CSV table of N, CA, C and O in Angstrom, one decimal:
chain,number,residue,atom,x,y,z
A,1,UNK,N,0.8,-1.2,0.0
A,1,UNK,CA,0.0,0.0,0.0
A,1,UNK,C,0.9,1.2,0.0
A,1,UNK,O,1.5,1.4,1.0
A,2,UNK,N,1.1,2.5,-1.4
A,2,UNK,CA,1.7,3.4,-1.1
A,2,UNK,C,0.9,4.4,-0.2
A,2,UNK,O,-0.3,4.6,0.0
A,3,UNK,N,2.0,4.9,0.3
A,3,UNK,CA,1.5,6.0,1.0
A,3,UNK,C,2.7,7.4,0.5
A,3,UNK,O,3.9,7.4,0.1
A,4,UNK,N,2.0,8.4,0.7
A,4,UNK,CA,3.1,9.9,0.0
A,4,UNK,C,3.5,10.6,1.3
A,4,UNK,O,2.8,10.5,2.3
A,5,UNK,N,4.5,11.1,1.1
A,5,UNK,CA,5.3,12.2,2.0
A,5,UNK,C,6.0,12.8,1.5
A,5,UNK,O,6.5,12.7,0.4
A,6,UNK,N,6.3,13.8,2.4
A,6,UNK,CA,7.6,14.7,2.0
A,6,UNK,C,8.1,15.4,3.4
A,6,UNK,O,7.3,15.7,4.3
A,7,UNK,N,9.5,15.7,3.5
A,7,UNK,CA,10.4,16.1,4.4
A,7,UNK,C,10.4,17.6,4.0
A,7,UNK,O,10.9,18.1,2.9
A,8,UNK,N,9.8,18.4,5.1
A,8,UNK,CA,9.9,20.1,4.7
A,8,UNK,C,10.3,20.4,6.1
A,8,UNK,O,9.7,20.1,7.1
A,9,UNK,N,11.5,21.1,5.9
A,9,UNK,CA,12.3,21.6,6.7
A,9,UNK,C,12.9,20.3,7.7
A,9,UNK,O,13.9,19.6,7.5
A,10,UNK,N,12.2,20.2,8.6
A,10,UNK,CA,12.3,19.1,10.1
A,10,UNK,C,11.1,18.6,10.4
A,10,UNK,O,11.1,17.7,11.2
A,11,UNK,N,9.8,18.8,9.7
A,11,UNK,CA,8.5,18.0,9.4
A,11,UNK,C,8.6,17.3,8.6
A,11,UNK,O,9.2,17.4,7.6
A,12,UNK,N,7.9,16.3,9.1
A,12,UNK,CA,7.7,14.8,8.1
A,12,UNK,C,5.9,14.6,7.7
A,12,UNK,O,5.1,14.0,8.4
A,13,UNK,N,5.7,15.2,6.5
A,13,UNK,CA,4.3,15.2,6.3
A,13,UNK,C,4.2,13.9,5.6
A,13,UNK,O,4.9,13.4,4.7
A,14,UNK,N,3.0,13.2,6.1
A,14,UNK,CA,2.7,11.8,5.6
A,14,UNK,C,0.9,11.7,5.2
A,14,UNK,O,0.1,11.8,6.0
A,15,UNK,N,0.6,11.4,3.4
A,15,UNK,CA,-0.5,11.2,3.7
A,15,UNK,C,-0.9,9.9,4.1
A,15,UNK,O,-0.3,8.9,3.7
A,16,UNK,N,-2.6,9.7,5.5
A,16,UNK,CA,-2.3,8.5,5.6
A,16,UNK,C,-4.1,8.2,5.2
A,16,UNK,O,-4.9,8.9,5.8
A,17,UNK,N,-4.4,7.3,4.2
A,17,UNK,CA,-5.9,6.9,3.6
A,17,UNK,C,-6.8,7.0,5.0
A,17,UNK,O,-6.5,6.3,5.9
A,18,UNK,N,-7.7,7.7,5.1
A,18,UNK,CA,-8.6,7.4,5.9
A,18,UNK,C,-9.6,6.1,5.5
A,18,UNK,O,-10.6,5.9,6.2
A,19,UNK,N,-9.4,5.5,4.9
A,19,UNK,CA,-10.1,4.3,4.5
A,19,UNK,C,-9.4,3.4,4.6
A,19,UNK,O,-9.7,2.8,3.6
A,20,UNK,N,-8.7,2.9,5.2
A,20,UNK,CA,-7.4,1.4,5.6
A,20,UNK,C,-8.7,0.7,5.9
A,20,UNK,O,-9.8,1.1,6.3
A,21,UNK,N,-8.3,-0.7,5.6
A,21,UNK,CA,-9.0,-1.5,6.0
A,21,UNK,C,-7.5,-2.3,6.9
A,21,UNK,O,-6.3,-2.1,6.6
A,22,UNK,N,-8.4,-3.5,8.2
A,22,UNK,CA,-7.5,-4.2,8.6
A,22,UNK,C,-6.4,-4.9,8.0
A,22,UNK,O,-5.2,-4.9,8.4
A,23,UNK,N,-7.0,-5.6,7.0
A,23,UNK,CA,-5.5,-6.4,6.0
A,23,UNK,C,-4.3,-5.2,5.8
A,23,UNK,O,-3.2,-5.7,5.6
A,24,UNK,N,-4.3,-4.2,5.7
A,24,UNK,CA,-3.7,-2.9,5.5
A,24,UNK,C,-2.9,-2.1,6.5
A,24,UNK,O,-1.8,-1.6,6.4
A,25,UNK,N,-3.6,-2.1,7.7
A,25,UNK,CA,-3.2,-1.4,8.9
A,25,UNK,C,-1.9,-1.9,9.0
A,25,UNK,O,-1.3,-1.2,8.2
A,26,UNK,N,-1.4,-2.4,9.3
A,26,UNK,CA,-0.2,-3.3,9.8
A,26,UNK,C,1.0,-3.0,9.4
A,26,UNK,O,2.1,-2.9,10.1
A,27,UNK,N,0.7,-2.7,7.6
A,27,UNK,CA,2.2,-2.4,6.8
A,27,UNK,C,1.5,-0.7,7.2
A,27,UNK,O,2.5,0.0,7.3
A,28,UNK,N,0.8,-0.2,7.3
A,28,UNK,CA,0.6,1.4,7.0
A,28,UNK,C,1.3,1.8,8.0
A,28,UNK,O,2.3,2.5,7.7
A,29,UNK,N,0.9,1.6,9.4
A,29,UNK,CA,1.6,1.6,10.3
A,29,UNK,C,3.5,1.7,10.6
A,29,UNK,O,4.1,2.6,11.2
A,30,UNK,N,4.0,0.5,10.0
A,30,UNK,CA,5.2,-0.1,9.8
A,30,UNK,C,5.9,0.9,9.0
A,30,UNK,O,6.9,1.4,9.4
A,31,UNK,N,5.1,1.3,7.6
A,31,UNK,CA,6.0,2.6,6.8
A,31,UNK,C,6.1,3.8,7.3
A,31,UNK,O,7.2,4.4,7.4
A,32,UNK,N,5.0,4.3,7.7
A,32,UNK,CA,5.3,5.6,8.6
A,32,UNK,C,6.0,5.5,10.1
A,32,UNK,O,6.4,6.5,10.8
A,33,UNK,N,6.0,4.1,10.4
A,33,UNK,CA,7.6,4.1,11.5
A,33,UNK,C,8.5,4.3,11.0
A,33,UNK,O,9.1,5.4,11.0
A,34,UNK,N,8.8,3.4,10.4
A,34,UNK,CA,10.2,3.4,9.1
A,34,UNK,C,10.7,4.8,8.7
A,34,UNK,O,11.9,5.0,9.0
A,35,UNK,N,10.0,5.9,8.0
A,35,UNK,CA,9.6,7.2,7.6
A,35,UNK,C,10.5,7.9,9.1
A,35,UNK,O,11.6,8.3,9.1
A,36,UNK,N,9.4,7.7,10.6
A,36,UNK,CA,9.7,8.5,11.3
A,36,UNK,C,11.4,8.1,11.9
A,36,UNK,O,12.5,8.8,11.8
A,37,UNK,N,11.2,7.1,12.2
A,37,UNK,CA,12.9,6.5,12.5
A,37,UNK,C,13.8,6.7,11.0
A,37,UNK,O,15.0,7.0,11.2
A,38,UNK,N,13.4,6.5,9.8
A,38,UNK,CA,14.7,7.2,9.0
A,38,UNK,C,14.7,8.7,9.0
A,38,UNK,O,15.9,9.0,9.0
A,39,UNK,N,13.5,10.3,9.1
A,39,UNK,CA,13.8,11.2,9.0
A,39,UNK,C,14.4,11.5,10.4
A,39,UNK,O,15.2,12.5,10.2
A,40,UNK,N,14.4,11.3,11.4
A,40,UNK,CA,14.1,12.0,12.8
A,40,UNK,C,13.7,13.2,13.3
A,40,UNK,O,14.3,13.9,14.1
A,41,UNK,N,12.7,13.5,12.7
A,41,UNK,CA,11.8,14.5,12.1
A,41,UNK,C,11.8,15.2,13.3
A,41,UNK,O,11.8,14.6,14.3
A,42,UNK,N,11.7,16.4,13.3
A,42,UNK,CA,11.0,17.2,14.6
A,42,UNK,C,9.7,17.1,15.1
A,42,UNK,O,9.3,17.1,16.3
A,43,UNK,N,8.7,17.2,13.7
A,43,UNK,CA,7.0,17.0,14.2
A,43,UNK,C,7.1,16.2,12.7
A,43,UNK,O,7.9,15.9,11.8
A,44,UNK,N,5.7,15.8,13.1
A,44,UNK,CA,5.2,14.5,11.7
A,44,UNK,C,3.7,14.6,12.0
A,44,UNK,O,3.0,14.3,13.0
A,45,UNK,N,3.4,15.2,10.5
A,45,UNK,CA,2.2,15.7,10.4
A,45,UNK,C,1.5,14.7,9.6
A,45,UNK,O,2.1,14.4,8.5
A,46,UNK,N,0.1,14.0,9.9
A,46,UNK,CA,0.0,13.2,9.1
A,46,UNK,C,-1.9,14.3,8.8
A,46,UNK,O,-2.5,15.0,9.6
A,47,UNK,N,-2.1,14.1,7.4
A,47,UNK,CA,-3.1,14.3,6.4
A,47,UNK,C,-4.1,13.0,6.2
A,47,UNK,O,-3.9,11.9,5.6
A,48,UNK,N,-5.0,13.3,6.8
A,48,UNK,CA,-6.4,12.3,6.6
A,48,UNK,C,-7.4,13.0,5.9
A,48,UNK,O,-8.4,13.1,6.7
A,49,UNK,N,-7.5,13.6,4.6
A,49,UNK,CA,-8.3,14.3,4.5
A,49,UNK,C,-9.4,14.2,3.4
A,49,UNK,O,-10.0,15.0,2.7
A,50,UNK,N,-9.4,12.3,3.6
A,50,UNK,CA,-10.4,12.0,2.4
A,50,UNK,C,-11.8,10.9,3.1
A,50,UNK,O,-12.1,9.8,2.6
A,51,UNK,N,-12.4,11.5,4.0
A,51,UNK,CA,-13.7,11.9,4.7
A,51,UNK,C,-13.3,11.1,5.9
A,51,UNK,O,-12.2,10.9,6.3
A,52,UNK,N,-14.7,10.6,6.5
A,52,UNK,CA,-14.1,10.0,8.0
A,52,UNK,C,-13.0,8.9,8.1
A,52,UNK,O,-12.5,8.1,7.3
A,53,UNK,N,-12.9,9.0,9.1
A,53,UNK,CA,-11.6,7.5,9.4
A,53,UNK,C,-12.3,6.4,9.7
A,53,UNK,O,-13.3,6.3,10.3
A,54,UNK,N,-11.4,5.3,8.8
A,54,UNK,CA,-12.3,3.7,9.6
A,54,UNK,C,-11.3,3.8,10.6
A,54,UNK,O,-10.2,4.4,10.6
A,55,UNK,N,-11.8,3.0,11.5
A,55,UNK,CA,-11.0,2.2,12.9
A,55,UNK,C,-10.2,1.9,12.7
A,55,UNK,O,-9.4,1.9,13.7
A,56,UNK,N,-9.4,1.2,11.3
A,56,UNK,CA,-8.1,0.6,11.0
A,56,UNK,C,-7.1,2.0,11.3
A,56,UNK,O,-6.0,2.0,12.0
A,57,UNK,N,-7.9,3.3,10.5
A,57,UNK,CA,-7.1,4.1,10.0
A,57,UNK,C,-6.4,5.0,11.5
A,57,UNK,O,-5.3,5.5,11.7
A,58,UNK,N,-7.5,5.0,12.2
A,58,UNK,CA,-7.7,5.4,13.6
A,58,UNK,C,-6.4,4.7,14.1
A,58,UNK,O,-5.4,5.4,14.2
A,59,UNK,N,-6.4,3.3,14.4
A,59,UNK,CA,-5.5,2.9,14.7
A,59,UNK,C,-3.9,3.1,14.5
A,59,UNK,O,-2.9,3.2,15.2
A,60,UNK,N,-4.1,3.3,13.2
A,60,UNK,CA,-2.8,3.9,12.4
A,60,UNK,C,-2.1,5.0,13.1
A,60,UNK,O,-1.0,5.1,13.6
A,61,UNK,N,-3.0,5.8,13.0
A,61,UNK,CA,-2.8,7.1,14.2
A,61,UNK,C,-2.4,7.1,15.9
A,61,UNK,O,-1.8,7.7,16.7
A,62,UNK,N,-3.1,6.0,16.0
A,62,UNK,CA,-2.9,5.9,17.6
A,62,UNK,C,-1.4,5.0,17.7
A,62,UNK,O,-0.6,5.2,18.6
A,63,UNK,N,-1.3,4.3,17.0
A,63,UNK,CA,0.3,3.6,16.7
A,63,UNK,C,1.1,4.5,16.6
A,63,UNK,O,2.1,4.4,17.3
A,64,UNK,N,1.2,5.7,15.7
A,64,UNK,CA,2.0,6.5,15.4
A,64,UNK,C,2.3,7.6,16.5
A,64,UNK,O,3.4,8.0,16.9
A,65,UNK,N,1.1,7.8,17.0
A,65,UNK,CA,0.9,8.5,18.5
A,65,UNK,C,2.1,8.1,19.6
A,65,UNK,O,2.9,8.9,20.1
A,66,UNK,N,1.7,6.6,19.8
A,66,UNK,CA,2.5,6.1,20.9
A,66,UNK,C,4.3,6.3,20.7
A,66,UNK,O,5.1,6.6,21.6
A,67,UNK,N,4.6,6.0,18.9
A,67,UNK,CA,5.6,6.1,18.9
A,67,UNK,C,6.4,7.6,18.9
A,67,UNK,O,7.5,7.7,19.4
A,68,UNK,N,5.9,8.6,18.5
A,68,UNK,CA,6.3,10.2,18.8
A,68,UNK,C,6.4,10.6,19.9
A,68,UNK,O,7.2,11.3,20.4
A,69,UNK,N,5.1,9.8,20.4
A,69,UNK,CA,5.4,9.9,22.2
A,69,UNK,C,6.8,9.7,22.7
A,69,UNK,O,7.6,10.5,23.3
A,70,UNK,N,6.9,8.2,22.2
A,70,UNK,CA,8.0,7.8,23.1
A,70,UNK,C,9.2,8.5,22.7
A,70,UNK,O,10.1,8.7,23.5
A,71,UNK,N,9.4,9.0,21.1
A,71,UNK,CA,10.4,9.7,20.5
A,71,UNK,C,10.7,11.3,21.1
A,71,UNK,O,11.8,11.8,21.2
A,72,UNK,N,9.4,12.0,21.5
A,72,UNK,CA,9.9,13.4,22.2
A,72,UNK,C,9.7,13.9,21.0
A,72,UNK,O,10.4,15.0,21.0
A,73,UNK,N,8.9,13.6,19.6
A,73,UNK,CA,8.4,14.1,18.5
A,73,UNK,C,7.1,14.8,18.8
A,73,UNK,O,6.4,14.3,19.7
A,74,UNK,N,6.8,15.8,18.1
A,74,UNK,CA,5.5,16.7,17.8
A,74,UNK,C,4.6,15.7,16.8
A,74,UNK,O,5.0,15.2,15.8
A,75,UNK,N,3.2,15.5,17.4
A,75,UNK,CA,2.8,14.9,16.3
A,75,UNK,C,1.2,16.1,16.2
A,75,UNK,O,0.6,16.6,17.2
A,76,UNK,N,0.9,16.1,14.9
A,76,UNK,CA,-0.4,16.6,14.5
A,76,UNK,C,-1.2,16.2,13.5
A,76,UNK,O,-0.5,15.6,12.6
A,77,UNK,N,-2.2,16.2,13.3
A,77,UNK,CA,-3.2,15.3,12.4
A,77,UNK,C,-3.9,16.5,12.1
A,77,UNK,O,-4.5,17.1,13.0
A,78,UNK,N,-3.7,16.9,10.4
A,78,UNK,CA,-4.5,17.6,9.9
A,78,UNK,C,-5.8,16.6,8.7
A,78,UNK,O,-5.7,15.4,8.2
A,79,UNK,N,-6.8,17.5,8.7
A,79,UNK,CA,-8.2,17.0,8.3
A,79,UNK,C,-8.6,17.3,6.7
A,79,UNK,O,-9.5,16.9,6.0
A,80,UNK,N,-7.3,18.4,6.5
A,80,UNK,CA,-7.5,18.6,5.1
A,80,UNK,C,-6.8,18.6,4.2
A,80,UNK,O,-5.8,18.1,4.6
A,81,UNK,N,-6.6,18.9,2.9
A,81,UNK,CA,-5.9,18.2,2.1
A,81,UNK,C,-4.7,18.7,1.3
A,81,UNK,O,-4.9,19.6,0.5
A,82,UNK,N,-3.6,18.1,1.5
A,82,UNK,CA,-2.0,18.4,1.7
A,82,UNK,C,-2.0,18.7,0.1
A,82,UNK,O,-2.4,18.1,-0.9
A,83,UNK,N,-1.1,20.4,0.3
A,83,UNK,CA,-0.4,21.2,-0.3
A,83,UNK,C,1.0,20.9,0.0
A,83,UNK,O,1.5,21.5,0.9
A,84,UNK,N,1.7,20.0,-0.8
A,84,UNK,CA,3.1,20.6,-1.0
A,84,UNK,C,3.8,21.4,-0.9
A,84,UNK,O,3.0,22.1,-0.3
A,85,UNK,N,4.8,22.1,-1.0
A,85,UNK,CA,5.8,23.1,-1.0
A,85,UNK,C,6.6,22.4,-1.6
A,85,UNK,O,7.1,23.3,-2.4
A,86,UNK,N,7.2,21.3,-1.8
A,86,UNK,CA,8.1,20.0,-2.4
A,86,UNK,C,7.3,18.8,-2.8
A,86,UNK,O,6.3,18.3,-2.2
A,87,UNK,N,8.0,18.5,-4.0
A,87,UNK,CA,7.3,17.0,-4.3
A,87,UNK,C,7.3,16.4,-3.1
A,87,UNK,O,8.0,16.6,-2.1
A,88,UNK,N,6.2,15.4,-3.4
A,88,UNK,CA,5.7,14.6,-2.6
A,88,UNK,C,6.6,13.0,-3.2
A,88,UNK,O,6.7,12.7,-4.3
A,89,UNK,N,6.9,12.4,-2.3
A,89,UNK,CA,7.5,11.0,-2.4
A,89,UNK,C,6.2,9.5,-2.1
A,89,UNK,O,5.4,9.3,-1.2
A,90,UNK,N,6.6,9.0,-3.1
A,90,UNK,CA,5.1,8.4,-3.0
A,90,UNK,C,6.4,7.0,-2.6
A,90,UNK,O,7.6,7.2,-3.1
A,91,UNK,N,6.2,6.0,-2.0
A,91,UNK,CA,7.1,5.1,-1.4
A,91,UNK,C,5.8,3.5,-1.2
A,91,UNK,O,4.7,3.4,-0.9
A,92,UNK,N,7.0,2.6,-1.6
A,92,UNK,CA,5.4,1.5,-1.0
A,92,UNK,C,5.9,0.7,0.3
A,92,UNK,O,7.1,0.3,0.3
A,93,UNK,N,5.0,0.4,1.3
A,93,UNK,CA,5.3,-0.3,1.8
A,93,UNK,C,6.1,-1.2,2.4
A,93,UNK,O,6.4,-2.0,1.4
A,94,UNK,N,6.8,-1.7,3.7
A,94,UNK,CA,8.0,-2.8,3.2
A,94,UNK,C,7.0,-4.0,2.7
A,94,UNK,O,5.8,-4.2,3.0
A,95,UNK,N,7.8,-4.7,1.9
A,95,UNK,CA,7.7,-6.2,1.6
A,95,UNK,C,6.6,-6.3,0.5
A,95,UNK,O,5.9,-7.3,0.3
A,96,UNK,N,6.6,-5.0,-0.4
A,96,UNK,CA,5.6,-4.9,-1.4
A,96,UNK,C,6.2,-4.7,-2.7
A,96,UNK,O,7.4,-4.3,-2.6
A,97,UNK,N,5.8,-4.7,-3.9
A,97,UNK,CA,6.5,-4.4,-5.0
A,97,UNK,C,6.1,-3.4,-5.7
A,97,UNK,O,5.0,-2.9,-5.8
A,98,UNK,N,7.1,-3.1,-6.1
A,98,UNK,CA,6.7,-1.6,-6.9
A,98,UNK,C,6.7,-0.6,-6.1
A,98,UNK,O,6.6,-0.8,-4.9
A,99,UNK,N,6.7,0.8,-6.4
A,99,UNK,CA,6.7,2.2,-5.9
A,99,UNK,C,6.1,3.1,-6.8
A,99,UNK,O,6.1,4.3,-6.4
């Protein structure tokens, strides 16, 4: 499952599907660790802004939560929909093919 980001300035903007289904959560989660442990971002803004969240997607957020927590990272969740300033990096998944 790709997901897009881009590194602006010491932010790590990540979009993350508000429609994840469970088979999905797992790697969604896993890339945006990956993401925050390779940038060591100052804040990491993640973009849900394609209508409500399923519970998978929820979850996604609350994983990502815990881990900024424990990192001493800024985390914020915006609702609407990501303007670049820099291309966006579209990246897939570990253990998936293609990008």
């Amino acid at each position: 499952m790709p997901l897009q980001h881009a590194y602006e300035g010491r932010i790590l903007a990540v979009i993350v599907p508000s429609d994840l289904d469970v088979a999905s959560r797992a790697a969604a989660a896993l890339h945006v660790q990956g993401l925050v442990l390779a940038y060591r971002p100052r804040g990491v803004r993640l973009h849900m802004a394609s209508g409500p969240a399923s519970d998978a997607s929820l979850s996604v957020v609350a994983r990502v939560r815990r881990l900024c927590d424990g990192l001493d990272i800024a985390l914020t969740l915006v609702d609407r929909p990501w303007t670049p300033r820099t291309a966006p990096v579209q990246t897939a998944a570990p253990g998936t093919v293609g990008a």
